[in-house]
JSON list of C-alpha atoms in Angstrom, two decimals:
[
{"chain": "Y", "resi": 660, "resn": "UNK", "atom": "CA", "xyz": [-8.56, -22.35, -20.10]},
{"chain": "Y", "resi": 661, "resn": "UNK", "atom": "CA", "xyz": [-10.09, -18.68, -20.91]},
{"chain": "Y", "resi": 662, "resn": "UNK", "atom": "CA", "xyz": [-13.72, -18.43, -22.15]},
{"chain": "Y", "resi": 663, "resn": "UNK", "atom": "CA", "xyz": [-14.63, -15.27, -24.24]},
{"chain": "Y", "resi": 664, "resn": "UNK", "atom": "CA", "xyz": [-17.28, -13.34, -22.57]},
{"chain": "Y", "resi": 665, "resn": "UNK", "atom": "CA", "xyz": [-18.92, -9.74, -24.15]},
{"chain": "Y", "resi": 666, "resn": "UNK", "atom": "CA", "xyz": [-18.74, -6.90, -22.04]},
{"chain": "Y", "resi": 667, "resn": "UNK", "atom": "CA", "xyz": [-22.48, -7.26, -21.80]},
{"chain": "Y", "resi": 668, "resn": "UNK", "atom": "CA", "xyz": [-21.92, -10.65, -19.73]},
{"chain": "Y", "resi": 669, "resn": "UNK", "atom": "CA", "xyz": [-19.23, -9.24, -18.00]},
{"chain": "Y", "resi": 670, "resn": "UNK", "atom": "CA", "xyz": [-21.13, -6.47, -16.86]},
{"chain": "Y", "resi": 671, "resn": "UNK", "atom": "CA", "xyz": [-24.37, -8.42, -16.12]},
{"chain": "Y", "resi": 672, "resn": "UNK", "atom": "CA", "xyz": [-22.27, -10.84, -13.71]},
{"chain": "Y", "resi": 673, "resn": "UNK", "atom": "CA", "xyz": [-21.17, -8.11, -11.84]},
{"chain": "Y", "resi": 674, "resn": "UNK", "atom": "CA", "xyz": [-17.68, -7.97, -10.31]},
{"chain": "Y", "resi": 675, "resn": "UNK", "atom": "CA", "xyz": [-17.18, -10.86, -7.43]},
{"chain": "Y", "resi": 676, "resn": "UNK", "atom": "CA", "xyz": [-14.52, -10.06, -5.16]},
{"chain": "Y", "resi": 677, "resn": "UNK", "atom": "CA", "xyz": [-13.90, -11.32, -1.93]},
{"chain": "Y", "resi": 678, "resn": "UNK", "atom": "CA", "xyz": [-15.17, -9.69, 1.37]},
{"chain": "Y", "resi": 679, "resn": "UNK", "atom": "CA", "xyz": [-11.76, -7.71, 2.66]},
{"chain": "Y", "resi": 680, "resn": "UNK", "atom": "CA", "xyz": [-9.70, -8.36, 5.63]},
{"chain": "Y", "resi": 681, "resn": "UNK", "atom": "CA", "xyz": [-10.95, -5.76, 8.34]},
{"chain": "Y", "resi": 682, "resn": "UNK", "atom": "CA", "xyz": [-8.78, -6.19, 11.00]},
{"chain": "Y", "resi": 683, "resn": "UNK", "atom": "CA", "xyz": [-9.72, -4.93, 14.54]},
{"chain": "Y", "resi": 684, "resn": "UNK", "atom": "CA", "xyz": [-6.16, -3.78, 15.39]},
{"chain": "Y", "resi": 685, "resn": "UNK", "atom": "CA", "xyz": [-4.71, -0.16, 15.08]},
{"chain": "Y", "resi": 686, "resn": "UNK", "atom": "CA", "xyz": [-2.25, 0.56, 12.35]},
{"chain": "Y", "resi": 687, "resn": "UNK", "atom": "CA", "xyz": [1.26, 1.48, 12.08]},
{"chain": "Y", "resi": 688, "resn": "UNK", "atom": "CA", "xyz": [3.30, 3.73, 11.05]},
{"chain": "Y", "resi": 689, "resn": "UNK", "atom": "CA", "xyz": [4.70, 1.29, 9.19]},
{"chain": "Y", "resi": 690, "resn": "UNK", "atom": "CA", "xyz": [2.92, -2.09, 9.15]},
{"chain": "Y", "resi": 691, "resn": "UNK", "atom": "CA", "xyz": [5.44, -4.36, 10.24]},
{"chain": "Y", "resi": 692, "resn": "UNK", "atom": "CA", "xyz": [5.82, -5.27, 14.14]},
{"chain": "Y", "resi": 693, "resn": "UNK", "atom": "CA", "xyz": [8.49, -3.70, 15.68]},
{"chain": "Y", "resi": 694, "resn": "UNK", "atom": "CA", "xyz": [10.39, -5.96, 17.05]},
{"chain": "Y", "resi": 695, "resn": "UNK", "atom": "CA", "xyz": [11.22, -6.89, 12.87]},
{"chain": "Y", "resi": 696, "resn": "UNK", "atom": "CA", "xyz": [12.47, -3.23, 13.06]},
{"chain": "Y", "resi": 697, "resn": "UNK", "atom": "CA", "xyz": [14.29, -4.15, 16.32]},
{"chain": "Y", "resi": 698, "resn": "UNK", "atom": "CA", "xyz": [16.08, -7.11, 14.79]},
{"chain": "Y", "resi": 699, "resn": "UNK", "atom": "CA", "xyz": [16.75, -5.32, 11.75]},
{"chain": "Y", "resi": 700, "resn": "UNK", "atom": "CA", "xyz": [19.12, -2.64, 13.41]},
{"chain": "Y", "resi": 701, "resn": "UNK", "atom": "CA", "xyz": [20.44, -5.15, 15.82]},
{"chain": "Y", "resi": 702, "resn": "UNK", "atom": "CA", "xyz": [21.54, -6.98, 12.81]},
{"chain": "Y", "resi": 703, "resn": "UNK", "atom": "CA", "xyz": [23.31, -3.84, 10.84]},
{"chain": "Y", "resi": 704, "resn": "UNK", "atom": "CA", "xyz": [25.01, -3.23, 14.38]},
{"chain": "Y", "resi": 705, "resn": "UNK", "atom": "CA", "xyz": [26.30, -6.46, 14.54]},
{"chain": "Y", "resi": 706, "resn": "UNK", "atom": "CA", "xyz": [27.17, -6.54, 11.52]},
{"chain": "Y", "resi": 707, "resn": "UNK", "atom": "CA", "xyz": [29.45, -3.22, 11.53]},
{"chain": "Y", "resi": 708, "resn": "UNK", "atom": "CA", "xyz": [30.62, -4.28, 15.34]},
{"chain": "Y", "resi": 709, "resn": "UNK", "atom": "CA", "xyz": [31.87, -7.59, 14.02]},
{"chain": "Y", "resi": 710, "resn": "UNK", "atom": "CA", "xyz": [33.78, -6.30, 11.15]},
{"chain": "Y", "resi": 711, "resn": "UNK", "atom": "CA", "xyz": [34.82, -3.11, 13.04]},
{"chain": "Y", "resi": 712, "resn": "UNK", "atom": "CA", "xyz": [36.27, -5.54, 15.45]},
{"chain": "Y", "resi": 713, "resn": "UNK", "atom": "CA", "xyz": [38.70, -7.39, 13.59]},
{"chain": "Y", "resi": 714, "resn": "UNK", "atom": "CA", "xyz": [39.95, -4.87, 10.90]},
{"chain": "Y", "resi": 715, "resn": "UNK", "atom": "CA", "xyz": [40.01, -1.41, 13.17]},
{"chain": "Y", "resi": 716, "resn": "UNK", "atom": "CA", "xyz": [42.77, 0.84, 12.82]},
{"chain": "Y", "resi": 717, "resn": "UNK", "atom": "CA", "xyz": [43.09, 4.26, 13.47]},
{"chain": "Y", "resi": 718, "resn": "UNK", "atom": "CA", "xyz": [42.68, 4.68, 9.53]},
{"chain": "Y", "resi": 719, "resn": "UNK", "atom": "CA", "xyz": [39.18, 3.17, 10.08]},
{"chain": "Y", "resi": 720, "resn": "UNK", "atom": "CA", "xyz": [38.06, 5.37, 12.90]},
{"chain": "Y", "resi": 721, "resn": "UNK", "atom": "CA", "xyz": [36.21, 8.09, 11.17]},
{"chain": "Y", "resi": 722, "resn": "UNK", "atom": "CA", "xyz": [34.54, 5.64, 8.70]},
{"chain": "Y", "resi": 723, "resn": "UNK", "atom": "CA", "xyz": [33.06, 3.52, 11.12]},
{"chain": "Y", "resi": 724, "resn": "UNK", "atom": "CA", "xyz": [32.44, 6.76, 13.20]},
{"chain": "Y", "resi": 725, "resn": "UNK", "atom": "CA", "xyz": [30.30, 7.68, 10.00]},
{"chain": "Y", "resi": 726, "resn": "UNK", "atom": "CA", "xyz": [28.89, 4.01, 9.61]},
{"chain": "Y", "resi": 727, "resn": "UNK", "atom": "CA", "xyz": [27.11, 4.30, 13.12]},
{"chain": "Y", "resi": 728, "resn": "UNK", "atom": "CA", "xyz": [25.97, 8.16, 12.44]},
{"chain": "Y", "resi": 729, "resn": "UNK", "atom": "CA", "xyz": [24.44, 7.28, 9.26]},
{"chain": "Y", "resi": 730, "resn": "UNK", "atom": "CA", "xyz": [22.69, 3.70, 10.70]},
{"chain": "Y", "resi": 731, "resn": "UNK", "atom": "CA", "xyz": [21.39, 5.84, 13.62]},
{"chain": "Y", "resi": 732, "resn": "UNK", "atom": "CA", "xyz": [19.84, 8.41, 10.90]},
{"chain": "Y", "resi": 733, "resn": "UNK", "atom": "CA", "xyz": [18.55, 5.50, 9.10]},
{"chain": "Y", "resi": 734, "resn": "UNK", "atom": "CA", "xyz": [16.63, 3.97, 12.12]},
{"chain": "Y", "resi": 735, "resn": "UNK", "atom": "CA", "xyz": [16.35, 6.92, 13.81]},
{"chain": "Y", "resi": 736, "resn": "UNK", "atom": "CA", "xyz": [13.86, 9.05, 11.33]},
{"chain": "Y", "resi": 737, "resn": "UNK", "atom": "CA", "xyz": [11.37, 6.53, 11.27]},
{"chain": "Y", "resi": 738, "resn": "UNK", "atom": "CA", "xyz": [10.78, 6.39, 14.94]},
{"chain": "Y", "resi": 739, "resn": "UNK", "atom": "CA", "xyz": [10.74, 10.20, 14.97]},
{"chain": "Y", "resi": 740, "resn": "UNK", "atom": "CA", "xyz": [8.12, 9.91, 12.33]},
{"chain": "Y", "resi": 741, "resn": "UNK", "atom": "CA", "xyz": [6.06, 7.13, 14.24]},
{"chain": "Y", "resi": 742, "resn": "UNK", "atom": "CA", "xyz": [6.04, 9.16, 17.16]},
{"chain": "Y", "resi": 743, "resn": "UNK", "atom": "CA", "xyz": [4.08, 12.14, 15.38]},
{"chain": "Y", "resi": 744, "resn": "UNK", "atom": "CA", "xyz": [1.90, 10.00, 13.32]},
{"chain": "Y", "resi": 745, "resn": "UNK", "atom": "CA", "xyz": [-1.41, 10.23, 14.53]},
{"chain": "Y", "resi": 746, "resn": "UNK", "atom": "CA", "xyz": [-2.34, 6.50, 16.31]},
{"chain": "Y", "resi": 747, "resn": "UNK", "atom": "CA", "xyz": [-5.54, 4.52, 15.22]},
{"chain": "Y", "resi": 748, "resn": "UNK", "atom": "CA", "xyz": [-8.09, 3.63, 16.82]},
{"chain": "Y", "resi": 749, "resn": "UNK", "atom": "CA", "xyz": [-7.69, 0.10, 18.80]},
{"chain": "Y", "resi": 750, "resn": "UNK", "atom": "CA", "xyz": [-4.82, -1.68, 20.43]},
{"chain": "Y", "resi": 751, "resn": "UNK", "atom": "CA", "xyz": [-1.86, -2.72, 18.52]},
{"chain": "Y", "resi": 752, "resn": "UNK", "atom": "CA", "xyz": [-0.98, -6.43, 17.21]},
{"chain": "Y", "resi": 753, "resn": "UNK", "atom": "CA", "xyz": [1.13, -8.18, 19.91]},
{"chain": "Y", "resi": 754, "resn": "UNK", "atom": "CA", "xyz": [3.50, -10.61, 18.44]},
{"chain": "Y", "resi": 755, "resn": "UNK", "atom": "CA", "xyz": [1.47, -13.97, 18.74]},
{"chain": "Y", "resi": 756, "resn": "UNK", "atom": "CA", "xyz": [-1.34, -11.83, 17.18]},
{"chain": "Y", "resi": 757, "resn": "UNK", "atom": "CA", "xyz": [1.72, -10.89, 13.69]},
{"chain": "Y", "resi": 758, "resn": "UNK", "atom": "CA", "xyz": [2.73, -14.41, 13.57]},
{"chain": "Y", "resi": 759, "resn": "UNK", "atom": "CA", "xyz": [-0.72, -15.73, 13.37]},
{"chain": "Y", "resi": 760, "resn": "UNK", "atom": "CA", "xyz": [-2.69, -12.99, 10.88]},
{"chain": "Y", "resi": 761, "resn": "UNK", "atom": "CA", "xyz": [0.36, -11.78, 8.64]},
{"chain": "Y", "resi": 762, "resn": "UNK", "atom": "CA", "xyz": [0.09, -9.29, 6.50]},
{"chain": "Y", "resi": 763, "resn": "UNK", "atom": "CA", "xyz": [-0.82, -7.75, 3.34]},
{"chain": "Y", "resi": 764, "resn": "UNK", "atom": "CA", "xyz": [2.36, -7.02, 1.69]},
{"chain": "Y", "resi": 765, "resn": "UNK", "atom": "CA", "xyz": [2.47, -5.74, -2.58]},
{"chain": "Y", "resi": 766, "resn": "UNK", "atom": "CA", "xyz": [2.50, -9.09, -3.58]},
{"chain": "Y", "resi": 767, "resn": "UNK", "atom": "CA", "xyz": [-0.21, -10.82, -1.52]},
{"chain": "Y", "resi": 768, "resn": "UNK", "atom": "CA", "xyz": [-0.57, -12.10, 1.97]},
{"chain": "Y", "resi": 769, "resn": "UNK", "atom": "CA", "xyz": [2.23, -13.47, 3.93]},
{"chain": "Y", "resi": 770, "resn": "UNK", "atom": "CA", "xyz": [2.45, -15.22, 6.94]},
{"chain": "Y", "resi": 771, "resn": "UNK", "atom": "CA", "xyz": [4.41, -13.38, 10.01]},
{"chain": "Y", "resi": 772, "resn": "UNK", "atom": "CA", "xyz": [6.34, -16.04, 9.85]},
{"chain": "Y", "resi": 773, "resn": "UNK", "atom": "CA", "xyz": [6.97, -15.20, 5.83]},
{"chain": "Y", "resi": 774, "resn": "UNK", "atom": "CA", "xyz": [7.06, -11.46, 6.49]},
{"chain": "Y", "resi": 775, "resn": "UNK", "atom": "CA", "xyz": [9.62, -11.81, 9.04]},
{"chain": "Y", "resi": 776, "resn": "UNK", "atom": "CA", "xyz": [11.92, -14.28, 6.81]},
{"chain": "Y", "resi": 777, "resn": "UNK", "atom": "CA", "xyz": [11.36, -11.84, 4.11]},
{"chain": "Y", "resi": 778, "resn": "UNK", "atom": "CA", "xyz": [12.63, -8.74, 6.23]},
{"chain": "Y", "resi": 779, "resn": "UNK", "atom": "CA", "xyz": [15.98, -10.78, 8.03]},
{"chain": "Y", "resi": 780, "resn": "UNK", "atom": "CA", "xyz": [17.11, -12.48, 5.55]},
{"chain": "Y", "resi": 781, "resn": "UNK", "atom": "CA", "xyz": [19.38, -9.95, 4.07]},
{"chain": "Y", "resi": 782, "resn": "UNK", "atom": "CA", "xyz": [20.77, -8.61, 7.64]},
{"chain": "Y", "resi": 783, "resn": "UNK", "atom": "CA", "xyz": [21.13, -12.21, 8.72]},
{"chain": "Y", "resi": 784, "resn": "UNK", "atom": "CA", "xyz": [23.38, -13.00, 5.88]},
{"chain": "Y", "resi": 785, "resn": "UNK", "atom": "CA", "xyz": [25.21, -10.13, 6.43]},
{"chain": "Y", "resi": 786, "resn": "UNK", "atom": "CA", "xyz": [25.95, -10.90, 10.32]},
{"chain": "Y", "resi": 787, "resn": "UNK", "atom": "CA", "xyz": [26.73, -14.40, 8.48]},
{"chain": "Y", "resi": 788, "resn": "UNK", "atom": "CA", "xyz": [29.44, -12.79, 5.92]},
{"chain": "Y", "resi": 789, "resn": "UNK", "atom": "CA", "xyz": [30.81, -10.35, 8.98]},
{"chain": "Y", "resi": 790, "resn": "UNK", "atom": "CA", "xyz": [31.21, -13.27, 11.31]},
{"chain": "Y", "resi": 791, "resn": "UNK", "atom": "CA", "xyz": [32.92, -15.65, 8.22]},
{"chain": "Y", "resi": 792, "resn": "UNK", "atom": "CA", "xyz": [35.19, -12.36, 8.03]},
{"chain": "Y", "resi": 793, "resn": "UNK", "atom": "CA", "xyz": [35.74, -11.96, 11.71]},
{"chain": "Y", "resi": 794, "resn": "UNK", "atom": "CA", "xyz": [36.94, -15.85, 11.86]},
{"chain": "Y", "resi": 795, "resn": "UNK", "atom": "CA", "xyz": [39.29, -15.95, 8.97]},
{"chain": "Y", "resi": 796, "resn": "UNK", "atom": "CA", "xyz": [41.07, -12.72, 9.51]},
{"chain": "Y", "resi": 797, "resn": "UNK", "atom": "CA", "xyz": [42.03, -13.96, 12.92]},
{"chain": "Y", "resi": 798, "resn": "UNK", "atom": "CA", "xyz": [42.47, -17.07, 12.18]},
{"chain": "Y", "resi": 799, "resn": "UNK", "atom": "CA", "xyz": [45.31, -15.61, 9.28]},
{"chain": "Y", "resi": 800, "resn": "UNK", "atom": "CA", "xyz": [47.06, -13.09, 11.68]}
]
């Protein structure tokens, strides 16, 4: 239940907020561990592999051509970036050392664990739909 307080009170408790994370790792380019990154390509390649597959023709040639140009931009830039980024001070988090601390994310802290579920899960279903795909079209020709 809320209690009323005047802005006097308020102000004469003083804010309380909890001493901050500091952590003794350097950061990255973007915060998630790179092997999420990894898996997260390897996953859009399957994906377009396993569909290319079963439905190429030569009609399909220049699309999937395109497919693979625009996937490589889409990984591609943010390694270029990472690699002039200037690097922090420290060593950075091995995997053990993500799974164990997580990471601050927009909505709070999540577990690697979470972090990682929350960063595959769309490219896993994918791979899923692609394979289910892959299997029936054969199985129908």
């Amino acid at each position: 239940m809320a209690v009323h307080k005047s802005l006097a009170e308020i102000e004469a408790q003083g804010a309380k907020v909890a001493p901050q994370f500091r952590s003794n790792h350097a950061e990255r380019p973007w915060e998630l561990h790179p092997a999420l990154f990894v898996a997260t390509g390897g996953a859009y390649v399957a994906f377009l592999a396993l569909l290319g597959s079963v439905t190429m023709s030569e009609g399909l040639v220049m699309p999937f051509a395109i497919f693979f140009v625009f996937l490589a931009a889409f990984f591609g830039v943010p390694i270029m970036f990472a690699r002039v980024a200037p690097r922090g001070e420290g060593r950075f988090q091995s995997w053990s050392e993500f799974l164990s601390e997580g990471i601050d994310t927009a909505s709070g802290r999540l577990t690697g664990r979470s972090a990682a579920a929350q960063v595959l899960v769309v490219p896993a279903m994918l791979v899923g739909w692609a394979a289910f795909v892959a299997v029936f079209v054969s199985a129908t020709q």
